[in-house]
Short mmCIF file of C-alpha atoms in Angstrom, two decimals:
data_model
loop_
_atom_site.label_atom_id
_atom_site.label_comp_id
_atom_site.label_asym_id
_atom_site.label_seq_id
_atom_site.Cartn_x
_atom_site.Cartn_y
_atom_site.Cartn_z
CA MET G 516 -35.71 -56.80 11.30
CA ALA G 517 -34.20 -54.17 13.54
CA ASP G 518 -31.21 -56.42 14.07
CA SER G 519 -30.40 -56.92 10.41
CA ARG G 520 -30.86 -53.23 9.79
CA SER G 521 -28.34 -52.19 12.43
CA LEU G 522 -25.99 -54.87 11.12
CA THR G 523 -26.10 -53.28 7.67
CA THR G 524 -25.45 -49.83 9.13
CA ARG G 525 -22.51 -51.19 11.05
CA TRP G 526 -21.00 -52.89 8.02
CA GLN G 527 -21.46 -49.98 5.64
CA PRO G 528 -18.49 -47.91 6.86
CA ILE G 529 -16.23 -50.95 6.85
CA ALA G 530 -17.23 -51.81 3.30
CA ALA G 531 -16.70 -48.18 2.26
CA LEU G 532 -13.24 -48.11 3.81
CA GLY G 533 -12.37 -51.38 2.10
CA LEU G 534 -13.57 -50.09 -1.25
CA VAL G 535 -11.60 -46.86 -0.94
CA ALA G 536 -8.47 -48.80 0.00
CA ALA G 537 -8.96 -51.26 -2.86
CA GLY G 538 -9.56 -48.45 -5.35
CA MET G 539 -6.43 -46.62 -4.24
CA GLY G 540 -4.47 -49.87 -4.35
CA LEU G 541 -5.59 -50.39 -7.92
CA LEU G 542 -4.56 -46.86 -8.91
CA ILE G 543 -1.13 -47.34 -7.33
CA ALA G 544 -0.71 -50.71 -9.04
CA ILE G 545 -1.50 -49.16 -12.41
CA THR G 546 0.96 -46.31 -11.84
CA VAL G 547 3.71 -48.60 -10.60
CA SER G 548 3.43 -51.05 -13.47
CA SER G 549 3.19 -48.33 -16.12
CA THR G 550 6.24 -46.42 -14.81
CA GLU G 551 8.39 -49.42 -13.90
CA LEU G 552 10.27 -49.68 -17.18
CA ARG G 553 10.98 -45.98 -17.39
CA ILE G 554 12.19 -45.78 -13.79
CA THR G 555 14.55 -48.73 -14.27
CA ASP G 556 15.92 -47.04 -17.38
CA GLN G 557 16.35 -43.73 -15.57
CA ARG G 558 18.20 -45.33 -12.66
CA LEU G 559 20.44 -47.23 -15.01
CA ALA G 560 21.12 -44.15 -17.16
CA ALA G 561 21.99 -42.09 -14.08
CA ARG G 562 24.34 -44.84 -12.87
CA MET G 563 25.97 -45.19 -16.28
CA ALA G 564 26.46 -41.43 -16.58
CA GLN G 565 28.33 -41.45 -13.27
CA LEU G 566 30.44 -44.48 -14.16
CA THR G 567 31.46 -43.42 -17.65
CA ARG G 568 32.74 -40.09 -16.33
CA LEU G 569 35.47 -41.90 -14.39
CA LEU G 570 37.25 -43.63 -17.25
CA PRO G 571 38.49 -42.47 -20.67
CA SER G 572 35.84 -43.70 -23.07
CA ASP G 573 38.36 -45.41 -25.38
CA SER G 574 39.95 -47.45 -22.59
CA TYR G 575 37.23 -50.11 -22.48
CA ASP G 576 34.63 -51.64 -24.78
CA ASN G 577 32.03 -53.37 -22.58
CA SER G 578 28.98 -51.87 -20.91
CA LEU G 579 30.08 -51.19 -17.37
CA HIS G 580 26.90 -52.00 -15.48
CA GLN G 581 26.66 -55.49 -16.95
CA ASP G 582 29.92 -56.83 -15.57
CA ARG G 583 29.67 -56.30 -11.88
CA LEU G 584 30.47 -58.01 -8.63
CA ALA G 585 28.43 -57.46 -5.52
CA ILE G 586 31.03 -57.94 -2.82
CA ARG G 587 30.28 -58.88 0.74
CA ALA G 588 33.50 -58.73 2.69
CA PRO G 589 32.86 -58.33 6.42
CA GLY G 590 35.58 -56.37 8.16
CA GLN G 591 37.13 -55.06 4.95
CA PHE G 592 35.00 -51.94 4.70
CA GLN G 593 33.56 -49.88 7.55
CA ASN G 594 30.09 -51.29 7.32
CA ASP G 595 28.47 -54.40 6.00
CA LEU G 596 26.66 -52.66 3.17
CA PRO G 597 27.47 -54.50 -0.02
CA VAL G 598 30.14 -52.88 -2.15
CA THR G 599 29.69 -53.10 -5.90
CA ALA G 600 32.59 -53.45 -8.30
CA TYR G 601 32.02 -52.62 -11.97
CA ARG G 602 34.61 -54.09 -14.33
CA ALA G 603 35.72 -52.31 -17.48
CA ARG G 604 37.15 -54.65 -20.13
CA LEU G 605 39.02 -54.16 -23.35
CA ASN G 606 38.95 -57.19 -25.66
CA GLY G 607 37.78 -59.30 -22.73
CA GLU G 608 40.63 -58.36 -20.39
CA VAL G 609 39.76 -56.39 -17.24
CA VAL G 610 41.44 -52.99 -17.53
CA SER G 611 39.83 -51.11 -14.65
CA ILE G 612 37.57 -51.74 -11.71
CA ILE G 613 35.18 -49.11 -10.38
CA PHE G 614 34.14 -49.59 -6.77
CA SER G 615 30.88 -48.10 -5.59
CA LEU G 616 30.72 -47.79 -1.83
CA THR G 617 29.40 -45.74 1.07
CA THR G 618 31.39 -44.51 4.04
CA PRO G 619 29.49 -43.58 7.20
CA ASP G 620 32.35 -41.38 8.49
CA GLY G 621 31.26 -38.06 6.93
CA TYR G 622 30.76 -34.97 9.07
CA ASN G 623 27.06 -35.18 8.35
CA GLY G 624 26.33 -38.83 7.59
CA ASN G 625 27.00 -41.09 4.65
CA ILE G 626 29.24 -40.22 1.73
CA ASP G 627 28.80 -42.25 -1.47
CA LEU G 628 31.92 -42.72 -3.53
CA LEU G 629 33.06 -44.17 -6.82
CA ILE G 630 36.69 -45.25 -6.90
CA ALA G 631 38.30 -46.35 -10.16
CA ILE G 632 41.44 -48.51 -9.92
CA HIS G 633 43.44 -49.68 -12.92
CA ALA G 634 44.14 -53.40 -13.22
CA ASP G 635 47.82 -52.64 -12.63
CA GLY G 636 46.91 -51.13 -9.25
CA HIS G 637 47.16 -47.38 -9.76
CA LEU G 638 44.26 -45.13 -8.82
CA GLN G 639 42.47 -43.63 -11.80
CA ALA G 640 39.78 -41.47 -10.25
CA VAL G 641 37.83 -40.83 -7.08
CA ARG G 642 34.42 -39.14 -7.19
CA VAL G 643 31.93 -38.31 -4.47
CA THR G 644 28.45 -39.00 -5.85
CA ARG G 645 26.29 -38.20 -2.85
CA HIS G 646 26.88 -36.50 0.48
CA GLN G 647 25.34 -34.04 2.95
CA GLU G 648 28.54 -32.25 3.96
CA THR G 649 28.52 -28.55 4.86
CA PRO G 650 28.03 -26.29 1.81
CA GLY G 651 31.14 -24.22 1.23
CA LEU G 652 33.38 -26.44 3.39
CA GLY G 653 32.93 -30.20 3.11
CA ASP G 654 31.18 -30.03 -0.24
CA ARG G 655 34.52 -29.26 -1.87
CA VAL G 656 34.99 -33.04 -2.15
CA GLU G 657 32.77 -32.64 -5.23
CA LEU G 658 34.72 -32.18 -8.43
CA GLU G 659 32.36 -29.34 -9.41
CA LYS G 660 33.36 -27.36 -6.31
CA SER G 661 37.11 -27.94 -6.13
CA ASP G 662 39.82 -30.15 -7.60
CA TRP G 663 40.67 -31.74 -4.25
CA VAL G 664 39.64 -35.24 -5.44
CA GLN G 665 41.97 -34.90 -8.44
CA GLN G 666 45.02 -35.55 -6.26
CA PHE G 667 44.13 -39.26 -6.17
CA SER G 668 44.39 -39.69 -9.93
CA GLY G 669 47.46 -41.60 -11.07
CA LEU G 670 48.70 -42.61 -7.60
CA ALA G 671 50.48 -45.95 -7.38
CA THR G 672 49.04 -47.06 -4.08
CA SER G 673 50.49 -50.54 -3.56
CA VAL G 674 53.47 -49.09 -1.66
CA PHE G 675 51.34 -46.82 0.56
CA THR G 676 51.37 -47.48 4.29
CA HIS G 677 48.63 -46.42 6.69
CA LYS G 678 50.72 -43.37 7.55
CA ASP G 679 50.76 -42.25 3.92
CA TRP G 680 46.96 -42.25 3.84
CA GLN G 681 46.74 -39.23 6.13
CA LEU G 682 46.45 -35.52 5.52
CA ARG G 683 49.78 -33.67 5.22
CA LYS G 684 49.27 -32.01 8.59
CA HIS G 685 49.03 -35.48 10.14
CA GLY G 686 52.22 -36.59 8.38
CA GLY G 687 50.59 -38.17 5.33
CA GLN G 688 50.60 -37.59 1.59
CA PHE G 689 47.38 -35.70 1.00
CA ASP G 690 46.35 -32.06 0.82
CA GLN G 691 43.91 -30.95 3.46
CA LEU G 692 40.51 -29.48 2.88
CA THR G 693 40.43 -26.36 5.03
CA GLY G 694 37.63 -26.46 7.56
CA ALA G 695 36.60 -29.97 6.55
CA THR G 696 39.15 -32.31 8.12
CA ILE G 697 36.50 -34.90 9.04
CA THR G 698 35.11 -34.99 5.50
CA ALA G 699 38.57 -35.26 3.95
CA THR G 700 39.60 -37.98 6.41
CA ALA G 701 36.42 -39.93 5.65
CA VAL G 702 37.19 -39.92 1.92
CA LEU G 703 40.85 -40.83 2.55
CA GLY G 704 39.82 -43.73 4.78
CA ALA G 705 37.41 -45.07 2.18
CA VAL G 706 40.02 -44.86 -0.57
CA GLU G 707 42.61 -46.51 1.67
CA ARG G 708 40.32 -49.41 2.50
CA THR G 709 39.28 -49.88 -1.11
CA THR G 710 42.81 -49.87 -2.51
CA GLY G 711 43.87 -52.20 0.32
CA PHE G 712 41.04 -54.52 -0.61
CA PHE G 713 42.02 -54.33 -4.27
CA HIS G 714 45.65 -55.24 -3.61
CA SER G 715 44.80 -58.14 -1.31
CA ARG G 716 42.08 -59.59 -3.61
CA ARG G 717 43.38 -58.50 -7.02
CA GLN G 718 43.38 -61.91 -8.63
CA TRP G 719 39.89 -62.71 -7.44
CA LEU G 720 38.56 -59.32 -8.56
CA LEU G 721 39.97 -59.81 -12.05
CA GLU G 722 38.77 -63.38 -12.49
CA ALA G 723 35.57 -63.95 -10.50
CA PRO G 724 32.43 -64.59 -12.58
CA SER G 725 30.21 -61.54 -12.63
CA ASP G 726 27.09 -60.72 -10.63
CA ASN G 727 25.56 -62.29 -7.52
CA LEU G 728 26.57 -61.46 -4.01
CA GLN G 729 30.02 -62.94 -3.53
CA THR G 730 32.42 -63.45 -0.71
CA PRO G 731 36.05 -63.41 -1.79
CA MET I 504 -15.33 -22.58 7.59
CA THR I 505 -17.76 -25.10 8.94
CA ASP I 506 -20.77 -23.93 6.94
CA HIS I 507 -21.96 -25.85 3.93
CA HIS I 508 -22.37 -22.81 1.72
CA ALA I 509 -19.55 -22.48 -0.74
CA PRO I 510 -17.59 -19.30 0.00
CA ALA I 511 -17.19 -16.81 -2.82
CA ARG I 512 -14.41 -17.66 -5.23
CA GLN I 513 -12.52 -14.49 -4.60
CA ASN I 514 -12.57 -15.31 -0.91
CA ILE I 515 -11.11 -18.75 -1.49
CA TRP I 516 -8.19 -17.28 -3.43
CA ARG I 517 -7.61 -14.49 -0.96
CA ARG I 518 -7.60 -16.96 1.91
CA GLY I 519 -5.28 -19.43 0.18
CA LEU I 520 -2.74 -16.90 -0.97
CA LEU I 521 -2.88 -14.29 1.76
CA THR I 522 -5.06 -14.23 4.82
CA ASP I 523 -4.88 -17.99 5.47
CA ASN I 524 -1.66 -18.70 3.57
CA PRO I 525 -0.73 -22.22 4.72
CA GLY I 526 2.99 -21.56 4.94
CA LEU I 527 3.12 -17.96 6.14
CA ILE I 528 -0.03 -17.50 8.24
CA GLN I 529 -1.21 -20.98 9.31
CA LEU I 530 2.42 -22.09 9.56
CA LEU I 531 1.62 -25.58 8.28
CA GLY I 532 4.20 -27.83 6.63
CA LEU I 533 7.13 -25.87 8.00
CA CYS I 534 9.55 -28.80 7.78
CA PRO I 535 9.59 -29.01 3.95
CA LEU I 536 9.21 -25.24 3.73
CA LEU I 537 12.45 -24.73 5.65
CA ALA I 538 14.38 -27.71 4.31
CA ILE I 539 13.65 -27.50 0.59
CA SER I 540 13.75 -23.73 0.10
CA ASN I 541 17.53 -23.46 -0.43
CA THR I 542 17.12 -22.92 -4.17
CA LEU I 543 14.26 -21.68 -6.33
CA VAL I 544 14.19 -24.85 -8.46
CA ASN I 545 13.84 -27.10 -5.40
CA ALA I 546 11.13 -24.83 -4.04
CA ILE I 547 9.13 -24.93 -7.27
CA GLY I 548 9.54 -28.72 -7.54
CA LEU I 549 8.28 -29.47 -4.06
CA GLY I 550 5.68 -26.68 -4.23
CA VAL I 551 4.09 -28.06 -7.39
CA ALA I 552 4.12 -31.63 -6.01
CA THR I 553 2.37 -30.40 -2.85
CA LEU I 554 -0.08 -28.33 -4.90
CA LEU I 555 -1.03 -31.41 -6.94
CA THR I 556 -1.45 -33.48 -3.79
CA VAL I 557 -3.74 -31.01 -2.01
CA LEU I 558 -5.76 -30.40 -5.19
CA LEU I 559 -6.30 -34.10 -5.97
CA THR I 560 -6.95 -34.94 -2.32
CA ASN I 561 -9.59 -32.23 -2.05
CA ILE I 562 -11.35 -33.43 -5.21
CA SER I 563 -11.25 -37.10 -4.14
CA VAL I 564 -12.48 -36.36 -0.62
CA SER I 565 -15.29 -34.19 -1.93
CA LEU I 566 -16.37 -36.89 -4.41
CA LEU I 567 -16.34 -39.51 -1.66
CA ARG I 568 -18.60 -37.47 0.65
CA PRO I 569 -21.51 -39.98 0.36
CA VAL I 570 -19.40 -42.71 1.99
CA LEU I 571 -17.49 -40.52 4.46
CA TYR I 572 -18.98 -42.09 7.59
CA ASN I 573 -17.74 -40.43 10.73
CA ALA I 574 -15.99 -43.51 12.05
CA ILE I 575 -13.82 -43.99 8.94
CA ARG I 576 -13.38 -40.35 7.93
CA ILE I 577 -9.74 -39.97 9.00
CA PRO I 578 -8.57 -43.39 7.72
CA VAL I 579 -10.12 -42.57 4.34
CA PHE I 580 -8.27 -39.23 4.23
CA VAL I 581 -5.02 -40.96 5.11
CA ILE I 582 -5.48 -43.65 2.44
CA ILE I 583 -6.23 -41.02 -0.20
CA ILE I 584 -3.31 -38.77 0.74
CA ALA I 585 -0.79 -41.60 1.07
CA GLY I 586 -1.95 -43.18 -2.18
CA LEU I 587 -1.82 -39.95 -4.16
CA VAL I 588 1.63 -39.08 -2.84
CA THR I 589 2.88 -42.56 -3.77
CA ILE I 590 1.55 -42.06 -7.29
CA ILE I 591 3.06 -38.56 -7.60
CA GLU I 592 6.37 -39.87 -6.27
CA ARG I 593 6.45 -42.64 -8.89
CA LEU I 594 5.58 -40.20 -11.67
CA MET I 595 8.32 -37.80 -10.53
CA GLU I 596 10.87 -40.58 -10.43
CA ALA I 597 9.89 -41.60 -13.94
CA TRP I 598 9.72 -38.15 -15.54
CA LEU I 599 11.74 -35.80 -13.33
CA PHE I 600 14.40 -38.22 -12.16
CA ASP I 601 17.14 -35.71 -11.28
CA LEU I 602 14.78 -33.42 -9.39
CA TYR I 603 13.36 -36.44 -7.58
CA GLN I 604 16.90 -37.38 -6.52
CA THR I 605 17.55 -33.86 -5.24
CA LEU I 606 14.31 -33.55 -3.25
CA GLY I 607 14.92 -37.01 -1.77
CA ILE I 608 12.92 -37.89 1.30
CA PHE I 609 10.79 -34.73 1.09
CA VAL I 610 8.62 -36.09 -1.72
CA PRO I 611 7.28 -39.06 0.31
CA LEU I 612 7.11 -36.74 3.32
CA ILE I 613 4.42 -34.66 1.57
CA VAL I 614 2.10 -37.21 3.20
CA THR I 615 2.86 -35.69 6.58
CA ASN I 616 2.16 -32.09 5.53
CA CYS I 617 -0.73 -31.16 7.83
CA LEU I 618 -1.98 -28.66 5.25
CA ILE I 619 -3.40 -31.52 3.17
CA LEU I 620 -5.21 -33.29 5.99
CA ALA I 621 -6.45 -29.93 7.28
CA ARG I 622 -8.03 -28.97 3.95
CA ALA I 623 -9.61 -32.42 3.55
CA GLU I 624 -11.16 -32.26 7.01
CA ALA I 625 -12.09 -28.59 7.26
CA PHE I 626 -13.15 -27.91 3.70
CA ALA I 627 -13.33 -30.69 1.12
CA SER I 628 -15.40 -33.09 3.25
CA ARG I 629 -18.17 -30.45 3.47
CA GLN I 630 -18.13 -28.92 -0.02
CA ARG I 631 -18.98 -29.75 -3.60
CA PRO I 632 -16.10 -30.94 -5.83
CA VAL I 633 -15.78 -27.64 -7.71
CA ALA I 634 -15.43 -25.55 -4.55
CA ALA I 635 -13.12 -28.18 -3.04
CA ALA I 636 -10.94 -28.16 -6.15
CA LEU I 637 -10.76 -24.38 -6.05
CA ASP I 638 -9.81 -24.44 -2.38
CA GLY I 639 -7.14 -27.07 -3.03
CA LEU I 640 -5.76 -25.00 -5.88
CA ALA I 641 -5.74 -21.81 -3.81
CA MET I 642 -4.18 -23.40 -0.74
CA GLY I 643 -1.64 -25.28 -2.89
CA CYS I 644 -0.75 -22.05 -4.66
CA GLY I 645 -0.41 -20.34 -1.30
CA PHE I 646 2.07 -22.97 -0.15
CA LEU I 647 3.89 -22.82 -3.49
CA LEU I 648 4.03 -19.04 -3.19
CA ALA I 649 5.55 -19.27 0.29
CA LEU I 650 8.13 -21.79 -0.97
CA VAL I 651 8.96 -19.69 -4.02
CA LEU I 652 9.34 -16.48 -2.01
CA LEU I 653 11.57 -18.19 0.54
CA GLY I 654 13.47 -20.24 -2.05
CA GLY I 655 14.06 -17.27 -4.35
CA THR I 656 15.25 -15.03 -1.53
CA ARG I 657 17.51 -17.70 -0.05
CA GLU I 658 19.08 -18.56 -3.40
CA LEU I 659 19.58 -14.89 -4.22
CA LEU I 660 21.23 -14.14 -0.88
CA GLY I 661 23.00 -17.49 -0.51
CA TYR I 662 24.36 -18.03 -4.02
CA GLY I 663 23.66 -14.72 -5.75
CA SER I 664 21.70 -16.49 -8.46
CA LEU I 665 18.17 -17.45 -9.47
CA LEU I 666 17.02 -20.76 -11.02
CA ARG I 667 20.37 -22.51 -10.67
CA ASP I 668 20.19 -26.20 -11.71
CA SER I 669 17.15 -25.37 -13.84
CA GLN I 670 17.82 -28.57 -15.81
CA LEU I 671 16.49 -30.51 -12.83
CA LEU I 672 13.08 -29.04 -13.59
CA PHE I 673 13.06 -28.57 -17.34
CA GLY I 674 15.21 -31.51 -18.47
CA THR I 675 18.79 -31.80 -19.64
CA THR I 676 17.91 -30.72 -23.18
CA SER I 677 16.55 -27.34 -22.10
CA PRO I 678 18.72 -24.22 -22.04
CA ASP I 679 20.17 -23.21 -18.69
CA PHE I 680 17.87 -20.59 -17.20
CA MET I 681 20.20 -19.69 -14.36
CA LEU I 682 20.68 -16.00 -13.71
CA GLN I 683 23.96 -15.25 -11.99
CA LEU I 684 23.59 -11.83 -10.42
CA THR I 685 26.87 -11.72 -8.51
CA PRO I 686 30.45 -12.72 -9.28
CA GLU I 687 30.79 -16.45 -10.03
CA HIS I 688 31.91 -17.82 -6.66
CA TYR I 689 29.86 -15.60 -4.37
CA GLN I 690 28.43 -17.55 -1.47
CA PHE I 691 26.76 -16.44 1.74
CA LEU I 692 26.62 -19.71 3.65
CA LEU I 693 24.14 -18.59 6.30
CA PHE I 694 21.26 -18.36 3.83
CA SER I 695 21.95 -21.76 2.25
CA LEU I 696 21.80 -23.39 5.69
CA PRO I 697 18.77 -23.94 7.95
CA PRO I 698 19.41 -20.87 10.18
CA GLY I 699 19.00 -18.61 7.14
CA ALA I 700 15.70 -20.34 6.37
CA PHE I 701 14.41 -19.65 9.88
CA ILE I 702 15.50 -16.01 9.82
CA LEU I 703 13.97 -15.29 6.40
CA LEU I 704 10.76 -17.18 7.17
CA GLY I 705 10.42 -15.10 10.33
CA LEU I 706 10.84 -11.90 8.35
CA LEU I 707 8.37 -13.03 5.67
CA VAL I 708 5.74 -14.02 8.27
CA ALA I 709 6.18 -10.74 10.12
CA GLY I 710 6.08 -8.72 6.90
CA LEU I 711 2.92 -10.37 5.57
CA ARG I 712 1.10 -10.06 8.90
CA TRP I 713 2.09 -6.43 9.17
CA ARG I 714 0.78 -5.70 5.68
CA LEU I 715 -2.48 -7.55 6.32
CA GLN I 716 -3.03 -5.61 9.54
CA THR I 717 -2.31 -2.31 7.87
CA ASP I 718 -4.75 -3.23 5.10
CA ASN I 719 -7.54 -3.96 7.55
CA ASN I 720 -7.26 -0.40 8.82
CA SER I 721 -7.23 1.25 5.42
CA ILE I 722 -10.22 1.75 3.13
CA SER I 723 -8.32 1.35 -0.13
CA LYS I 724 -8.12 -1.99 -1.92
CA PRO I 725 -5.12 -4.04 -0.83
CA GLU I 726 -2.12 -3.48 -3.03
CA ILE I 727 0.05 -6.29 -1.76
CA LEU I 728 2.67 -7.59 -4.11
CA GLN I 729 1.26 -11.11 -4.20
CA SER I 730 -2.38 -10.16 -4.68
CA SER I 731 -2.51 -10.05 -8.48
CA PRO I 732 -3.38 -13.75 -9.10
CA ALA I 733 -6.33 -13.38 -6.73
CA GLU I 734 -7.59 -10.35 -8.60
CA ASN I 735 -7.34 -12.02 -11.98
CA THR I 736 -9.46 -15.03 -11.12
CA GLY I 737 -11.88 -13.26 -8.80
#
């Protein structure tokens, strides 16, 4: 009798812990399943809002997030994080490609970028979507803070050499960002690599079937 | 606070907001307090999320008192806190998406705020649900108050504005509540960066302690600027 009694006492806390964990698990499961749809929508809407700001709205007629390529190209970009390319089409023809990528070279960690390149090879727009650069210095890569990123718009980059992709003070083509040379160089490097990738894989980028992780 | 008698309500509020203020007196949860107080909107967002967590944790812990065996006490607290924060995080991502993006890692990190575990252990596990809820509310409000004071001061000194990016909190359809009190491009970098947070927190802590000490020596009722909520509910 004494044995079974102490056994019950010993099992009680374990059962209680299990019940609490199961109850909390159930609550979380309910929350996750009931918010899933809305969260997916929110993420998509936020992505779309960023993408549509890069291109004139009358230049394409498809929904950007549906025609995308997840590119895995080791050695082409600084890291092996997949780069996503969103393709804008007009009457079925690809008119622009927006690359979404991350460069680890920022002064304070990763910088997320969107780079829009026209099918004919000229740069349409460069936007920094996420960064942790110094407020007041490096954060001027945001369009809201300064028009530094505007200098990329309209550049025909196929003739650019590595030397052109430097800041003016290093003999290149681009305005500096006072007090934020590392940030500016990180953005330049990312744009250089992306346009280089575009020019070397143009045909594939225009013609590959959409979605799935692909290796050009 | 180890006795089982519920302290008077007025005491709970006074402790939460002033004499035991989690941020300014107990110095708990300093990491989010310093990191997320760069603007008033961020401060309110994280403050309310923390307030909800400590309130719901206190209620849950108090309700679970019959099964809070000593051996599993801490694991139960951790399950409750982690679970509630996960739920709050999901809800924020669904309904306050932009704010959630801005606060980033600090929403899941509410789990590690020692304030919540401290209230569960020291108070809620020994008190009835009503008293525990009141304590959670008071302590949460105290933390929110510390965040708001620090966030408001930092934004005012750093950007010269109040409630910038208010759409993060009230939605994109709401009017912009931002008050710009200085010329457009005013910026005092020090206060937007972590050093400014440390300096201002130090001043706030020193100021509050100095006032509380002075009050203890005086006979008159305390007339501290933050004491009105305590008086109203007392």
